Coordinates of C-alpha atoms (C1' of nucleotides) in Angstrom, one line a residue:
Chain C
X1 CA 0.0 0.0 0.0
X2 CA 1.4 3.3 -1.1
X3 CA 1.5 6.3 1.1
X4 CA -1.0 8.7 1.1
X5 CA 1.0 11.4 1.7
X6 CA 3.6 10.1 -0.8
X7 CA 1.0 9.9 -3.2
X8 CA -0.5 13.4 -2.5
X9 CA 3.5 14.8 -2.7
X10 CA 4.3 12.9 -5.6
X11 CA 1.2 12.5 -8.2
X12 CA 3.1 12.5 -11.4
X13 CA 5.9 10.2 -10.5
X14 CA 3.4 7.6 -9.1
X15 CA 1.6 7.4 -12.6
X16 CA 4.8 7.6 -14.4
X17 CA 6.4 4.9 -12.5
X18 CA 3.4 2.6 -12.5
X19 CA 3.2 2.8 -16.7
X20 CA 6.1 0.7 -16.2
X21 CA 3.5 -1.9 -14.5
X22 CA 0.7 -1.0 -17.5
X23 CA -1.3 0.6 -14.8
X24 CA -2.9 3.8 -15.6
X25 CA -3.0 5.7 -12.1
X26 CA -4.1 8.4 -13.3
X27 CA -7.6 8.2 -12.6
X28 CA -7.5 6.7 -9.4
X29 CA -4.1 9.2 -7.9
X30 CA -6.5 12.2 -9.3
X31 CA -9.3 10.6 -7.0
X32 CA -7.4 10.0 -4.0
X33 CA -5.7 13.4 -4.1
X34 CA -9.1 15.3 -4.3
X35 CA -10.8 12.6 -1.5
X36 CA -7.7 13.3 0.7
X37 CA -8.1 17.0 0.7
X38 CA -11.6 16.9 1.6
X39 CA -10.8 14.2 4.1
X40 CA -8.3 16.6 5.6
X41 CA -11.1 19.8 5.8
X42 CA -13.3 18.0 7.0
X43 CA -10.8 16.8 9.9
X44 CA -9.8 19.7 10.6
X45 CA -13.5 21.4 10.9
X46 CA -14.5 18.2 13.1
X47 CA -11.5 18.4 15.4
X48 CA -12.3 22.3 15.8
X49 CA -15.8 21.6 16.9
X50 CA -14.6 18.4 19.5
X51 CA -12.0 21.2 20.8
X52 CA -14.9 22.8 21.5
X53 CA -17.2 20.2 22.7
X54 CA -14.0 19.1 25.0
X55 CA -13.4 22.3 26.2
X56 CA -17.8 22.9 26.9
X57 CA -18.0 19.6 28.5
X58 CA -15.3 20.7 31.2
X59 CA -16.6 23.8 31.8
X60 CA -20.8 21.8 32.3
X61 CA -18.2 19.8 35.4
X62 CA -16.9 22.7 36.7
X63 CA -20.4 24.2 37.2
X64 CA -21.9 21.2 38.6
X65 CA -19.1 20.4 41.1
X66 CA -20.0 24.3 42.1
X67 CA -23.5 23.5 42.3
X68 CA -24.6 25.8 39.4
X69 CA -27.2 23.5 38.4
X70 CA -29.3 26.2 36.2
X71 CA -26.1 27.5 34.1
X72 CA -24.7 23.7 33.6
X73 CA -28.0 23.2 33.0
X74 CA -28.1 26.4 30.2
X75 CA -24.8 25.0 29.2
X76 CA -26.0 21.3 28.0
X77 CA -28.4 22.7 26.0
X78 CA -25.7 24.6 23.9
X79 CA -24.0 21.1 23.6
X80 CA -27.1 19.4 21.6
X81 CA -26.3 22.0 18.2
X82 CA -22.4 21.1 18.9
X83 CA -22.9 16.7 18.7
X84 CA -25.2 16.8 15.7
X85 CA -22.2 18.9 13.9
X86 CA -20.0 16.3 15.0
X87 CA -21.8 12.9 14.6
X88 CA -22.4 14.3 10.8
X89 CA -18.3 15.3 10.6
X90 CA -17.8 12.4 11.7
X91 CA -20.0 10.2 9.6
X92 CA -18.9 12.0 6.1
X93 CA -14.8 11.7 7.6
X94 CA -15.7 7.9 7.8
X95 CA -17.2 8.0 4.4
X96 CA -14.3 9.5 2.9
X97 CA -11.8 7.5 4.8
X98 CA -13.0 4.2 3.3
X99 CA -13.7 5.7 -0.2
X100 CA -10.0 6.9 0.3
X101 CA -9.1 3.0 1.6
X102 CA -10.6 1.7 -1.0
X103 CA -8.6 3.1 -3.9
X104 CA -5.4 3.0 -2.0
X105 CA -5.3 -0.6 -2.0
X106 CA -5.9 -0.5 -5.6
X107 CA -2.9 0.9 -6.5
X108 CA 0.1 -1.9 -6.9
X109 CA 3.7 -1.1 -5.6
X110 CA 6.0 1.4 -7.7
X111 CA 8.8 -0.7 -10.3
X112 CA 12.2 0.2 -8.9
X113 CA 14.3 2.0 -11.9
X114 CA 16.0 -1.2 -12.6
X115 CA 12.7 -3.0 -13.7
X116 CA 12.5 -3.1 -17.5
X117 CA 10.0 -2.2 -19.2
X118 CA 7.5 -5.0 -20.5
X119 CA 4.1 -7.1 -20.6
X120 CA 4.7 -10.3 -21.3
X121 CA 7.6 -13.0 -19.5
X122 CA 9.2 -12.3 -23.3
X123 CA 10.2 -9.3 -21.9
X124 CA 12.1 -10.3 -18.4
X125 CA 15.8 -9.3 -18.9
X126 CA 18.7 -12.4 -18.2
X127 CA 21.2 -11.0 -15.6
X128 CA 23.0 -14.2 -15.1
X129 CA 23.2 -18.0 -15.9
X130 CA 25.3 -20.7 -14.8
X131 CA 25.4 -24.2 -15.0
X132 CA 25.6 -26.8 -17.7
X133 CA 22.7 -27.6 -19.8
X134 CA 22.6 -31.3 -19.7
X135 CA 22.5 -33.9 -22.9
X136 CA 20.2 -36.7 -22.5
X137 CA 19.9 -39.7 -24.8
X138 CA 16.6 -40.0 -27.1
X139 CA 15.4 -42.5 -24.3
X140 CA 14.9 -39.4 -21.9
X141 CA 11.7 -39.4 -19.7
X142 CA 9.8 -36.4 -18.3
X143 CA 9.8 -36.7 -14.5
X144 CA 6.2 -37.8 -14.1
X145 CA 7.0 -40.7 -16.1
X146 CA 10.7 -41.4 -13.6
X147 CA 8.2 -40.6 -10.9
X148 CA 6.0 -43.6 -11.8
X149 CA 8.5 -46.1 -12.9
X150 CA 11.2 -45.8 -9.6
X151 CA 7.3 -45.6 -7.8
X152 CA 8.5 -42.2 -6.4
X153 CA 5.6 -39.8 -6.4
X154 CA 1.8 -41.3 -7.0
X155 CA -0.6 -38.4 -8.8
X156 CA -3.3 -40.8 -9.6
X157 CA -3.6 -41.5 -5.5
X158 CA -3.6 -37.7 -4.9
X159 CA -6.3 -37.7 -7.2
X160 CA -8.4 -40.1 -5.3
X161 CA -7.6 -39.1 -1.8
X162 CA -8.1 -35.3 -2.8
X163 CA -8.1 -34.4 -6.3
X164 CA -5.6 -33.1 -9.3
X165 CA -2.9 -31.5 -7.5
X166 CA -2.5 -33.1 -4.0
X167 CA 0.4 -35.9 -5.4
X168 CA 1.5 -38.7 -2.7
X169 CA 4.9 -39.0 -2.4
X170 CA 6.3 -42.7 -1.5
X171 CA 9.7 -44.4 -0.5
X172 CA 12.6 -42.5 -1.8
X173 CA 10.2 -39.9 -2.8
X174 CA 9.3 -38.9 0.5
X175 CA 12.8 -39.2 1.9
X176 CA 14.4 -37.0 -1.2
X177 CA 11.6 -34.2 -0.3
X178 CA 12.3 -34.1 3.5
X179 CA 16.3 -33.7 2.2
X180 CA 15.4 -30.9 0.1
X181 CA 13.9 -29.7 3.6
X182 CA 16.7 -30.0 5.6
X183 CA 19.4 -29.2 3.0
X184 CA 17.4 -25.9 2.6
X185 CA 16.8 -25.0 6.0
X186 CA 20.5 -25.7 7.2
X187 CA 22.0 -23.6 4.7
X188 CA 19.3 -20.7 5.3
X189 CA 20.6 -21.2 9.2
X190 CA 24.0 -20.6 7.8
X191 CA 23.6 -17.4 6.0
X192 CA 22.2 -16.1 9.6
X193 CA 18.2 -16.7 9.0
X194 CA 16.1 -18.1 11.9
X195 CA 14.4 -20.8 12.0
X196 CA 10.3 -20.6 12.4
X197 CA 7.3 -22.7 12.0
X198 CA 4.4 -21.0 11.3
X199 CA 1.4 -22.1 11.5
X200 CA -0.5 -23.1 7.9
X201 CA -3.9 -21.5 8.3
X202 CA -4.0 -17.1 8.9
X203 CA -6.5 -15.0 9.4
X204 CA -8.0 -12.1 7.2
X205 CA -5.7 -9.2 9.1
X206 CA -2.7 -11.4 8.0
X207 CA -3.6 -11.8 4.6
X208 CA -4.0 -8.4 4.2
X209 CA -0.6 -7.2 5.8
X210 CA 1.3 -9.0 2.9
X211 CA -1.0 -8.1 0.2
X212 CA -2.9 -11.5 -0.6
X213 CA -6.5 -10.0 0.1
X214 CA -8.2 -8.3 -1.1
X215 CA -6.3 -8.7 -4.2
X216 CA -5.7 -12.5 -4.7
X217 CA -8.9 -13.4 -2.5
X218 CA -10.0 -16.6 -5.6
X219 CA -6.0 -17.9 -5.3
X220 CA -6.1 -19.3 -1.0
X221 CA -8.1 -21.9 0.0
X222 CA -10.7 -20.3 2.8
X223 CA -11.4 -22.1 6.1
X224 CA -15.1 -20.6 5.7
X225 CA -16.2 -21.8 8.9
X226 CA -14.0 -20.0 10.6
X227 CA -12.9 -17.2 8.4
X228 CA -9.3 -18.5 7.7
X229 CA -6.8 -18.8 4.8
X230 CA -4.5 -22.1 4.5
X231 CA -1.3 -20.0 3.5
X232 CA -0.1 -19.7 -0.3
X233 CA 3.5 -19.4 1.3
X234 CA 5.2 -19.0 4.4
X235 CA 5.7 -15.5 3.6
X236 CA 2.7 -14.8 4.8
X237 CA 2.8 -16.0 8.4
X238 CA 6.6 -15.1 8.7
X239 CA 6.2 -11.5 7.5
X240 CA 3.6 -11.0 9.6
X241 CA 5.1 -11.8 12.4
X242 CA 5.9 -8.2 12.5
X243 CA 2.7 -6.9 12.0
X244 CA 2.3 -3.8 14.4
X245 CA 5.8 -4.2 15.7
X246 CA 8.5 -1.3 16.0
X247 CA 11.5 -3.2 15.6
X248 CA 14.9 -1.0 17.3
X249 CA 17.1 -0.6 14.5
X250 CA 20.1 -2.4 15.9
X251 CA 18.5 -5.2 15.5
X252 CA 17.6 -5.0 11.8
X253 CA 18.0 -6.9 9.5
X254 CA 15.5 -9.2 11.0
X255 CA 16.0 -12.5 9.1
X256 CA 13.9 -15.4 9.6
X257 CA 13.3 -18.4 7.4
X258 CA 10.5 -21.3 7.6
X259 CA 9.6 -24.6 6.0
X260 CA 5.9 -24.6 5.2
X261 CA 3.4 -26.9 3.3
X262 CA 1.6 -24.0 0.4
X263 CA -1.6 -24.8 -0.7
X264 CA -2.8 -22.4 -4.3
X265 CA -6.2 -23.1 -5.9
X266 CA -4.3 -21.7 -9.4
X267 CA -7.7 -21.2 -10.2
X268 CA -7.4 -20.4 -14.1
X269 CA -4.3 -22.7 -15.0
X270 CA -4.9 -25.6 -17.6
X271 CA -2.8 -27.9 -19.9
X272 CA 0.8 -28.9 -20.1
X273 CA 1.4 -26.6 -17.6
X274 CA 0.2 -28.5 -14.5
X275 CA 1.6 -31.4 -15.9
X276 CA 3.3 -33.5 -13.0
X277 CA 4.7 -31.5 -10.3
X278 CA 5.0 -28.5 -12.7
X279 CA 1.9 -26.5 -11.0
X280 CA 0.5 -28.3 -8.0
X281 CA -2.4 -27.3 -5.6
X282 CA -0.2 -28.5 -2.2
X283 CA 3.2 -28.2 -2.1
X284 CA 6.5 -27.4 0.1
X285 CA 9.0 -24.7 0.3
X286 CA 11.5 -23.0 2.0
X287 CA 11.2 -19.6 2.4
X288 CA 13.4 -17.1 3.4
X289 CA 12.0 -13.2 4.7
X290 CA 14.2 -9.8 5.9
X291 CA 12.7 -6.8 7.7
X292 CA 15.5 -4.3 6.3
X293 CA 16.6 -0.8 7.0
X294 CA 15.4 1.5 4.1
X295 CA 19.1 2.4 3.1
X296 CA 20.2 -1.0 2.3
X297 CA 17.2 -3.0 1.5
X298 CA 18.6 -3.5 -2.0
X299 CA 22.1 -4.8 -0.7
X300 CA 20.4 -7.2 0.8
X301 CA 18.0 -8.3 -2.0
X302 CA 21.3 -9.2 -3.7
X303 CA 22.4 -10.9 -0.5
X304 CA 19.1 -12.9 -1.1
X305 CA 19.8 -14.0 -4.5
X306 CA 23.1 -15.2 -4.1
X307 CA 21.7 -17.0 -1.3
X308 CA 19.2 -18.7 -3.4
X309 CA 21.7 -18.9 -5.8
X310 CA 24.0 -21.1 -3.8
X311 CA 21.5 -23.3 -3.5
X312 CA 20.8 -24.0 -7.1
X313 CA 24.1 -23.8 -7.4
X314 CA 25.1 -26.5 -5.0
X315 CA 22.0 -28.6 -6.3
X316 CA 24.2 -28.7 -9.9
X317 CA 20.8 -27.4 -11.6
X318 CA 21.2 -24.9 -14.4
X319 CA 19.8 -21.9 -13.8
X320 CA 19.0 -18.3 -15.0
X321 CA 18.2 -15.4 -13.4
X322 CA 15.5 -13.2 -14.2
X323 CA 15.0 -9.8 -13.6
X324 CA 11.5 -9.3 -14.1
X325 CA 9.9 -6.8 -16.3
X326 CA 7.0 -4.8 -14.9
X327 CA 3.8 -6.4 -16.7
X328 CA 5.4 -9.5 -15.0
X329 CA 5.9 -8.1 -11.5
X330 CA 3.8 -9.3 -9.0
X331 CA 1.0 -6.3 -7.5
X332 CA 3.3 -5.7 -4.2
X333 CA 6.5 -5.9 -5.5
X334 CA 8.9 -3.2 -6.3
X335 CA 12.0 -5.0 -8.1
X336 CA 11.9 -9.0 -8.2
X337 CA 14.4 -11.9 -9.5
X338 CA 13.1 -15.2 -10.6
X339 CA 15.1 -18.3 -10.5
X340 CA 14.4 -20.7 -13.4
X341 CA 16.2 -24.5 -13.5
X342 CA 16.0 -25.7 -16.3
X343 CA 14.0 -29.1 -17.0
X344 CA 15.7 -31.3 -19.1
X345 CA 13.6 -33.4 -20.4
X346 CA 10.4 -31.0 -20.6
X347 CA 13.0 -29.2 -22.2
X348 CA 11.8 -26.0 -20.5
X349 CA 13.2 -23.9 -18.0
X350 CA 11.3 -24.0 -14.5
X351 CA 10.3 -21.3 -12.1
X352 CA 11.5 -22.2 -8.6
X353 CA 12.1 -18.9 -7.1
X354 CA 10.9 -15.3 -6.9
X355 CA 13.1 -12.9 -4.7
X356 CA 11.7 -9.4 -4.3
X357 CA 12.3 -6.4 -2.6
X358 CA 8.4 -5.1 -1.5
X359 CA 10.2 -1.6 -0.2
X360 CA 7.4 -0.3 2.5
X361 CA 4.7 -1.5 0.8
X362 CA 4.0 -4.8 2.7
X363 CA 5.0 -2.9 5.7
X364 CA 2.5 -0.3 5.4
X365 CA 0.0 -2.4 5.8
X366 CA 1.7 -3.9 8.5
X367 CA 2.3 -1.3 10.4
X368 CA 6.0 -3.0 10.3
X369 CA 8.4 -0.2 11.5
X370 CA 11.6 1.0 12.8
X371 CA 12.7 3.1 15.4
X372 CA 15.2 5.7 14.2
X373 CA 18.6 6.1 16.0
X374 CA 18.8 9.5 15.9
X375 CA 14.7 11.0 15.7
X376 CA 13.9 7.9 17.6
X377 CA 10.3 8.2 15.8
X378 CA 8.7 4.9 14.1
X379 CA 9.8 5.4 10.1
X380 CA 8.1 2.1 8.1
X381 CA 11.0 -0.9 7.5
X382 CA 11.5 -2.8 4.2
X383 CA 10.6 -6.4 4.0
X384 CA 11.6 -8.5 1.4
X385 CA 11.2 -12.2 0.5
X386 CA 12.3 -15.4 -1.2
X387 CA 11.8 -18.6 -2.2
X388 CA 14.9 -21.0 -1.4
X389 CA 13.5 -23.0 -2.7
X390 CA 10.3 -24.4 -4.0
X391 CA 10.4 -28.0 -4.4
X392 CA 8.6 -29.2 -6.9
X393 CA 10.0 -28.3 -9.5
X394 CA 13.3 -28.7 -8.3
X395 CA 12.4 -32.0 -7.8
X396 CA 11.3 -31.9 -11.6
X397 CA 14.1 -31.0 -12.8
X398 CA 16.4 -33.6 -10.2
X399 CA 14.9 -36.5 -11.4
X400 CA 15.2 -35.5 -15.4
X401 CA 18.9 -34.1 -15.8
X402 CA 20.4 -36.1 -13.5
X403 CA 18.3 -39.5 -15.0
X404 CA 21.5 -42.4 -16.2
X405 CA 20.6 -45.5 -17.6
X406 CA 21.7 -47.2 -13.5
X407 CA 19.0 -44.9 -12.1
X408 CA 19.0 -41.4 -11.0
X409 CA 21.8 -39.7 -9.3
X410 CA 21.4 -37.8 -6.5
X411 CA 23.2 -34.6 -6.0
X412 CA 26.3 -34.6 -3.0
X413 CA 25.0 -32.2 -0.9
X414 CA 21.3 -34.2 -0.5
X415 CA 23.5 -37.5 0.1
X416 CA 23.6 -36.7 4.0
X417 CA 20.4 -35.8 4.4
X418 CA 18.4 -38.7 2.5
X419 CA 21.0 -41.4 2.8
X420 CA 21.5 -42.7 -0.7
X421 CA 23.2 -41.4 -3.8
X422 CA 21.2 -43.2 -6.5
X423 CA 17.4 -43.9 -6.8
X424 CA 16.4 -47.4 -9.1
Chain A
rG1 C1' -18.8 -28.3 23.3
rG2 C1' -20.6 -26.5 28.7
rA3 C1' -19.8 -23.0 33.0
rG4 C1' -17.1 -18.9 35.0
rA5 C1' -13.4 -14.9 35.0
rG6 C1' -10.8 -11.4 32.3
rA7 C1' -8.6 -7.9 28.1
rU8 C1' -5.3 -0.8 30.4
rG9 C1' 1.3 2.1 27.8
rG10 C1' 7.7 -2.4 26.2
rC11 C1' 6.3 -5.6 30.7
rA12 C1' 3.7 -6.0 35.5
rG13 C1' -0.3 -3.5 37.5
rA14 C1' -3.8 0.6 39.7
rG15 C1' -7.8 3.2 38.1
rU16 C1' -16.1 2.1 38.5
rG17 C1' -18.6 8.8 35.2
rG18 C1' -15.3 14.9 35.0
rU19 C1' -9.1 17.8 36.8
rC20 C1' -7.1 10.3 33.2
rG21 C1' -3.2 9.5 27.7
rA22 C1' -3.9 7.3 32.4
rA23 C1' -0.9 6.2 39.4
rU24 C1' 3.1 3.0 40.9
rG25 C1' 6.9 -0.6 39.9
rC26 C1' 10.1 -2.9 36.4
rG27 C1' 12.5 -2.1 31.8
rG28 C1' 14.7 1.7 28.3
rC29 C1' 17.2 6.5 27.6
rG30 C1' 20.1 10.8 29.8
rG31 C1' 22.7 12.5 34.0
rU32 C1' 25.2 12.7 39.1
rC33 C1' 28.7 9.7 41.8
rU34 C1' 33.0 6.2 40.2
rU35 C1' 39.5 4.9 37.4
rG36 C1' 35.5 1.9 35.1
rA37 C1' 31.2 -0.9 36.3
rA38 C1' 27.4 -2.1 39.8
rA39 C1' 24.4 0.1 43.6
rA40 C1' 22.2 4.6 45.0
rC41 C1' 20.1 9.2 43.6
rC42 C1' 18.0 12.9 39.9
rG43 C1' 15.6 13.5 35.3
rU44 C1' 13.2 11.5 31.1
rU45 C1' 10.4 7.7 28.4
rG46 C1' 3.3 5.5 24.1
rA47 C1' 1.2 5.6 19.2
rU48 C1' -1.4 8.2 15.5
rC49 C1' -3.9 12.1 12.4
rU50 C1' -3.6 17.3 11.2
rU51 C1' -0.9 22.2 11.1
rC52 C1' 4.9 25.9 8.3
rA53 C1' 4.4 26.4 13.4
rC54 C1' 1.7 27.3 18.0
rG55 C1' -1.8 24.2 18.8
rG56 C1' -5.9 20.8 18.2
rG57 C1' -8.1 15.8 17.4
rU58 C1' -8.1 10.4 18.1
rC59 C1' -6.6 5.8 20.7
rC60 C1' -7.3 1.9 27.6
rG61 C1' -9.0 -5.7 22.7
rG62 C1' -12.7 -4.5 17.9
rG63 C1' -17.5 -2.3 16.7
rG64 C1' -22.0 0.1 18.4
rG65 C1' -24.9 2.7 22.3
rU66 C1' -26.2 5.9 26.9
rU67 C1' -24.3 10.8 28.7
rC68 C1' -22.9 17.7 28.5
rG69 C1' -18.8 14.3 29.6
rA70 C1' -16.8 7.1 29.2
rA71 C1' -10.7 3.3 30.5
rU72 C1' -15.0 3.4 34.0
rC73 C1' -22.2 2.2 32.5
rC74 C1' -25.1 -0.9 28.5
rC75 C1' -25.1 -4.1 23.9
rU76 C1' -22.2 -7.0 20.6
rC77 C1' -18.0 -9.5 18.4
rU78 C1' -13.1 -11.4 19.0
rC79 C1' -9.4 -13.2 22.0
rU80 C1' -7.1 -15.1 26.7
rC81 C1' -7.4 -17.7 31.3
rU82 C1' -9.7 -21.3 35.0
rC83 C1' -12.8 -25.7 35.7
rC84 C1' -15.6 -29.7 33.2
rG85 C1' -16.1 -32.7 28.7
rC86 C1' -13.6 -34.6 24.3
rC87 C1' -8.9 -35.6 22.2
rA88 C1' -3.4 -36.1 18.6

RNA sequence: GGAGAGAUGGCAGAGUGGUCGAAUGCGGCGGUCUUGAAAACCGUUGAUCUUCACGGGUCCGGGGGUUCGAAUCCCUCUCUCUCCGCCA
């Protein structure tokens, strides 16, 4: 959520800098700054007459402790004119307020300069790449098929205990996804993050500290009975966290990571693309969040990526890097970096991580700040967030480039953690 | 699920209709003393909206009501605790 007052200051950079994102502000920043400005008169007439109504009110005591019943008396009456004017102030400030609200949270996050222009995923710019692109023999299969002939990962059972989506993993299945767990976790606890475990489901306030409602209401799976949201990643739980918390700035960056189970209805997504585990309904990750000081909020955004790079890295996927172009951005985000392994043989690269830097807009909404050193007033934090990683598709892409005519091979740095170095 | 109690500033905790944004203690910050620290003592210490500023408004779990006036009374919702029931 953008600042009002930013918005009011600013009007023509915010509907510059959201082109980027092919939103036309205009109509809506025009709104708000006209709604605003009203709000404001109409504040400042209402507190006027409470002044006065405060100020009446102690002078009605002071007669009465005196026991000058007939001029408090004399005095009430004057009161009656005084709480109709504010009861309707106050009713048209209300009005406004939420008409105000209303298009506020319309507006997405401003692109950072360093977003590229663009609509489409065409349009995302390469920074970096690394990794060899692996040759596979004609006899190459697409991981659902590995999945079914080493009997590692059931989707027709999903299907029947749940539905599309929900896939059972078995045997070495199971065990290579809790290594992916553990390998991620471990080396998020060596680059400093702190372990969590949130819990799955959130309620409305959460959801709408780190942007998911109203916006992406259709994409969670609602609790209805009870008004919750199973989470759509841990960010949500794990960033707020901080919701209505002043954090002292020594102690930022705040960095805290968590393995969660996400569950996304995708509502809207067909075809080859939720093939296998490319697009499932339930599925795990590792994610890793920082509460930043303004000033450096990008320093660490890199920090993040090559964290997340690492990891790909140590996985001996090939990757790319993506800096993503603003009709691709997410709403909340103001400069993001996907990951992308490539699938060898889907022959398609895979998106298994989105890093983004969400400035103060999540934090607005959270009410996530920062005490100043030197004003020591509250000033609005930086959060940002990343996958590291997703598994499924890491898993995808596992089990088809590393696939050898002895079985599948199973990267060093899992070896540890799931106890054998071939699956067959 | 049933019965009861409760929700106040970073924490603990007073406050049952006016002078209460709120006593007191702890914690935090600044200082005195000290070679330094501790102790002791003194001072200070909520958030938010608005205004160039002075100032003014709002906030005692959320929402609504009564009243000239509400932390305090009423209604309602949420949450927490205790006991009972159920239970991984």
């Amino acid at each position: 959520m953008l600042n009002l007052r930013f918005i009011q200051e600013n009007p023509e950079l915010v509907i510059e800098k959201l082109k980027k994102k092919n939103f036309d502000a205009a109509g809506i920043v025009g709104q708000i700054i006209d709604l605003y400005k009203k709000k404001n008169e109409i504040q400042a007439k209402a507190d006027q007459v409470k002044a006065e109504m405060n100020k009446l009110s102690k002078e009605i005591g002071q007669l009465f402790r005196e026991g000058k019943q007939a001029e408090a008396n004399a005095a009430k009456e004057r009161t009656t004119e005084l709480k109709d004017t504010i009861k309707q102030l106050d009713d048209s400030f209300a009005t406004i307020d939420e008409q105000v609200f209303e298009l506020q949270v319309q507006l997405p996050n401003l692109p950072a300069d360093l977003v590229p222009a663009g609509r489409t995923p065409e349009d995302n710019v390469t920074v970096k790449s690394g990794g060899e692109l692996p040759t596979l023999g004609a006899d190459k299969l697409p991981h659902w098929e590995l999945a079914g002939k080493y009997n590692l990962i059931d989707f027709e059972l999903g299907v029947k205990l749940t539905g599309a989506g929900f896939p059972v993993y078995k045997g070495k299945g199971a065990k290579l996804q809790r290594a992916l767990i553990n390998f991620f976790l471990n080396e998020a606890e060596k680059a400093g993050y702190l372990e969590i475990q949130p819990p799955l489901m959130v309620n409305e306030d959460s959801g709408f500290g780190t942007g998911q409602l109203p916006d992406k209401e259709g994409q969670m799976y609602h609790v209805t009975e009870d008004n919750l949201y199973l989470i759509p990643t841990a960010e949500v739980p794990v960033t707020n966290l901080y919701r209505d918390v002043i954090v002292e700035a020594k102690d930022l960056p705040v960095k805290n990571t968590a393995y969660s189970a996400c569950f996304r209805r995708e509502a809207g997504s067909y075809g080859k693309d939720v093939r296998g585990l490319n697009r499932l309904h339930q599925f795990d990750k590792v994610e890793i969040v920082q509460i930043a000081h303004p000033d450096n909020s990008y320093a660490i955004l890199e920090e993040m990526v090559a964290h997340v790079e690492s990891l790909v890295q140590k996985l001996g996927l090939p990757y790319r890097i993506l800096r993503l172009c603003g009709g691709d951005m997410s709403f909340t985000s103001a400069l993001t970096y996907d990951f992308e392994v490539y699938s060898a043989a889907q022959e398609k690269w895979l998106e298994v991580s989105s890093v983004s830097n969400f400035e103060s807009f999540q934090a607005n909404r959270l009410k996530l700040r920062y005490r100043d050193e030197q004003t020591k007033k509250p000033v609005i934090a930086h959060t940002l967030n990343g996958s590291a990683l997703a598994l499924p598709r890491i898993v995808a892409a596992l089990l088809e480039n590393n696939q050898t005519p002895e079985g599948i091979r199973v990267p060093e740095v899992l070896v540890p953690f799931c106890g054998f170095d071939l699956i067959n």
